[in-house]
Coordinates of N, CA and C in Angstrom, one line a residue:
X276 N -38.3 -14.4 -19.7 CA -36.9 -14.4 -19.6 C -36.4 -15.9 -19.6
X277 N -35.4 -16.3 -21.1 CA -34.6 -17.2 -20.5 C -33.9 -17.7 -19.5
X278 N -33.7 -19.1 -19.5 CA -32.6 -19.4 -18.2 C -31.1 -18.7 -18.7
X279 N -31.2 -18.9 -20.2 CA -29.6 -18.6 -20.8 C -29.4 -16.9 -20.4
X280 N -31.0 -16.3 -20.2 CA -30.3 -14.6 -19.9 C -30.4 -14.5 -18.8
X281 N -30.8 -15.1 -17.4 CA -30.7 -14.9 -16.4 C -29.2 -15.1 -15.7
X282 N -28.9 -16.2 -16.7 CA -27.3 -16.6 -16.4 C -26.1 -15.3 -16.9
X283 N -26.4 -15.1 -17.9 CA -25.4 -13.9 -18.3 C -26.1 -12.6 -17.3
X284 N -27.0 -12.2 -17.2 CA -27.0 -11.5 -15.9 C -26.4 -11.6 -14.5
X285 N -26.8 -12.6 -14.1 CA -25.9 -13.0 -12.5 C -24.4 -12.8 -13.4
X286 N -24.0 -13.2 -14.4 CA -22.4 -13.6 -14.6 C -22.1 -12.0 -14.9
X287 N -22.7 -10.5 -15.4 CA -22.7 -9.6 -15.6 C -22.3 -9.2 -14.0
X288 N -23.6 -9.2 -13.4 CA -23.3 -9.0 -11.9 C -22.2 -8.8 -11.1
X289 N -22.1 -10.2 -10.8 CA -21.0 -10.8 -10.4 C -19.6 -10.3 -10.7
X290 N -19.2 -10.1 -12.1 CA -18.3 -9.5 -12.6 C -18.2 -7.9 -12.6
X291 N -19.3 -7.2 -12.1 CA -19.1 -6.1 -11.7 C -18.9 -5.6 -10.4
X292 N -19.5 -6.9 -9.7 CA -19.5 -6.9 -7.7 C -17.5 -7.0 -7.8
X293 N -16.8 -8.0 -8.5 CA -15.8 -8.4 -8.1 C -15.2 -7.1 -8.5
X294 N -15.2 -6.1 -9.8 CA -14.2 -5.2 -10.2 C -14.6 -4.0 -9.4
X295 N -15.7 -3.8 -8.8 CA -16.1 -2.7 -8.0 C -15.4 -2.8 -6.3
X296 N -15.4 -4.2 -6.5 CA -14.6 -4.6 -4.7 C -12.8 -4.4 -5.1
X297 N -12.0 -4.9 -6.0 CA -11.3 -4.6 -6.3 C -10.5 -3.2 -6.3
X298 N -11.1 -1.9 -6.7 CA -10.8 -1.1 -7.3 C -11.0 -0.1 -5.5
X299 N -12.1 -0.7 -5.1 CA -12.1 -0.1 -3.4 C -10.6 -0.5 -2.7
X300 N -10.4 -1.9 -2.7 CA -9.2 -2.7 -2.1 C -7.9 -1.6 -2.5
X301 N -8.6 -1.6 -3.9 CA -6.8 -0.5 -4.3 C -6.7 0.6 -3.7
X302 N -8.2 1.1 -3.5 CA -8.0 2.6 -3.0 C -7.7 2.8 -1.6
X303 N -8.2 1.7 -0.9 CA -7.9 1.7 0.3 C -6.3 1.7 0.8
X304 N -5.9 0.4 -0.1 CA -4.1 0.6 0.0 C -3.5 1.5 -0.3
X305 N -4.0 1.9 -1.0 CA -3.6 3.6 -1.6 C -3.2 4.6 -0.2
X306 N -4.5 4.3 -0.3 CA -4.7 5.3 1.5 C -3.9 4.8 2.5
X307 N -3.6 3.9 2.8 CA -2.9 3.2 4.3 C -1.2 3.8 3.9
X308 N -1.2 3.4 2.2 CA 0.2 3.3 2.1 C 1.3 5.0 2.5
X309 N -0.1 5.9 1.6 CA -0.4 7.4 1.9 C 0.2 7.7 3.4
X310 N -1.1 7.3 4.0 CA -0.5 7.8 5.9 C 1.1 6.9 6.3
X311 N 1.3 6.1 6.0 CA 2.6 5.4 6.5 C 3.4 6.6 5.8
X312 N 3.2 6.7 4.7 CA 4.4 7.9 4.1 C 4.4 9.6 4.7
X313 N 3.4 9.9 5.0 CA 3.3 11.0 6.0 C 3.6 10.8 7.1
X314 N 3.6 9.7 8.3 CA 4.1 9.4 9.2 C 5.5 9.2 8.7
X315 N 6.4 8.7 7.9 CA 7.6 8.5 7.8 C 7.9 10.0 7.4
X316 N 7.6 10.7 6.6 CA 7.9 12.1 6.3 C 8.1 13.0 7.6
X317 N 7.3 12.9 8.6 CA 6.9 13.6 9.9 C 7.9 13.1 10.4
X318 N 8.4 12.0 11.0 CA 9.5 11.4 12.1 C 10.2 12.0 11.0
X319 N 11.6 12.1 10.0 CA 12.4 12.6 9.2 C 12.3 14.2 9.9
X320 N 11.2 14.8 9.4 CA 11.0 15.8 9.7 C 11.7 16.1 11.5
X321 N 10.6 15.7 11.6 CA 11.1 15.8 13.6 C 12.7 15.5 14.1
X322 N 13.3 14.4 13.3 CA 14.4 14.1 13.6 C 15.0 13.2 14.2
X323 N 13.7 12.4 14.8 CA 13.2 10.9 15.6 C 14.2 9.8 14.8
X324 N 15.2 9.7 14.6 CA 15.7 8.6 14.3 C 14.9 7.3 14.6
X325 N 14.8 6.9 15.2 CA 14.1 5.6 15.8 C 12.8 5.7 15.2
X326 N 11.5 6.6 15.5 CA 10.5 6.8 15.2 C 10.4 6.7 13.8
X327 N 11.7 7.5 12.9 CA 11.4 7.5 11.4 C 11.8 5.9 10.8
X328 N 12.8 5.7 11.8 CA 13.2 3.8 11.1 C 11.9 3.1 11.4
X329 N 11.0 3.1 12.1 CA 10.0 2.3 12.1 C 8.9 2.8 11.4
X330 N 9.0 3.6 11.0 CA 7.8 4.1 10.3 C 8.2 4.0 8.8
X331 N 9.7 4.2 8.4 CA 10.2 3.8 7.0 C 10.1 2.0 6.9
X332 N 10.1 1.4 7.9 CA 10.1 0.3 7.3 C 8.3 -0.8 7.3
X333 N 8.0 0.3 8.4 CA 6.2 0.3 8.1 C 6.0 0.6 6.5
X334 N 6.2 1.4 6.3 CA 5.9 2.2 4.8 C 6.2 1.1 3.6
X335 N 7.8 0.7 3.6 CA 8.3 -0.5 2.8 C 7.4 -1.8 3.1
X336 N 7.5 -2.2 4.0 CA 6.9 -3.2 4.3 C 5.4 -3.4 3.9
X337 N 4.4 -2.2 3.8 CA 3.4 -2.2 3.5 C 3.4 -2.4 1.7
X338 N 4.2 -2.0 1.4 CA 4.6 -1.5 0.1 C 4.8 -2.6 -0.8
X339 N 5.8 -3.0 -0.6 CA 5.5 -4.3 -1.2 C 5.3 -5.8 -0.7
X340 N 5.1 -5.5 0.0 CA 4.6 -6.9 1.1 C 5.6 -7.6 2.0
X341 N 7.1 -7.2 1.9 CA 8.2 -7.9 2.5 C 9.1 -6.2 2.7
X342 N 10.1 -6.5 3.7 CA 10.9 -5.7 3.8 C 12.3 -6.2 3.5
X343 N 13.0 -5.6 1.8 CA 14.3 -6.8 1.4 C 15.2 -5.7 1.8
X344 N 16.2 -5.9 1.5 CA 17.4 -5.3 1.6 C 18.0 -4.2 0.9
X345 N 17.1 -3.9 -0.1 CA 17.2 -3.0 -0.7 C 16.2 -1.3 -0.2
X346 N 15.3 -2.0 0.5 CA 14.6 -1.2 1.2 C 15.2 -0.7 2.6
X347 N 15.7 -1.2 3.1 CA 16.6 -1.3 4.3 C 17.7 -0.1 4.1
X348 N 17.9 -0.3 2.3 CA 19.5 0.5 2.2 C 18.4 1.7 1.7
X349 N 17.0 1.8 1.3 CA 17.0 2.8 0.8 C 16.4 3.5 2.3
X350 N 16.2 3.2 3.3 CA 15.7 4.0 4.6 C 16.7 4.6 5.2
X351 N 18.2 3.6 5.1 CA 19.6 4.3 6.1 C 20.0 5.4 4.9
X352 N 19.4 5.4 3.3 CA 20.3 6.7 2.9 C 19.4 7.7 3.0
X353 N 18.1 7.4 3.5 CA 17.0 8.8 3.7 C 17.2 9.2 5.2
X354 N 17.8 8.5 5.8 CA 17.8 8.5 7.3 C 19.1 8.8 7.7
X355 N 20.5 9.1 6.6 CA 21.7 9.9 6.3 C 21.4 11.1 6.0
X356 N 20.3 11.3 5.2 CA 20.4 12.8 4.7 C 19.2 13.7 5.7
X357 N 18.6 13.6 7.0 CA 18.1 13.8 8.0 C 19.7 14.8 9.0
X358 N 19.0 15.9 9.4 CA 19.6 17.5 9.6 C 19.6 16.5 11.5

């Protein structure tokens, strides 16, 4: 075995270690983002005002990495239409 094929091996590797860690990473967020939205579903549900605003802005916040003001307005019109 060449040095030139040992090197496209580790570089094969490597490039599958990183898209295989990656694709975990997403799934995982996937998942976290999941339970925050079941928890925000459940407080809604319950009727917890308080409990659902912190759990909607967990959810946003997780979501896209900041909580703007647009997220804010979209929690008080889901947290208007709450019985």
């Amino acid at each position: 075995m060449q040095k030139s094929d040992l090197i496209v091996i580790v570089f094969g590797i490597l490039i599958i270690g990183i898209l295989v860690l990656s694709v975990l990473l997403h799934i995982r967020k996937n998942k976290a983002l999941e339970t925050l939205w079941e928890a925000y579903n459940a407080a809604r549900a319950s009727g917890d005002r308080v409990r659902a605003l912190e759990a909607g802005r967990a959810y946003y916040r997780r979501r896209s990495g900041r909580l703007s003001m647009y997220d804010e307005q979209a929690i008080a019109n889901e947290l208007n239409t709450m019985s």
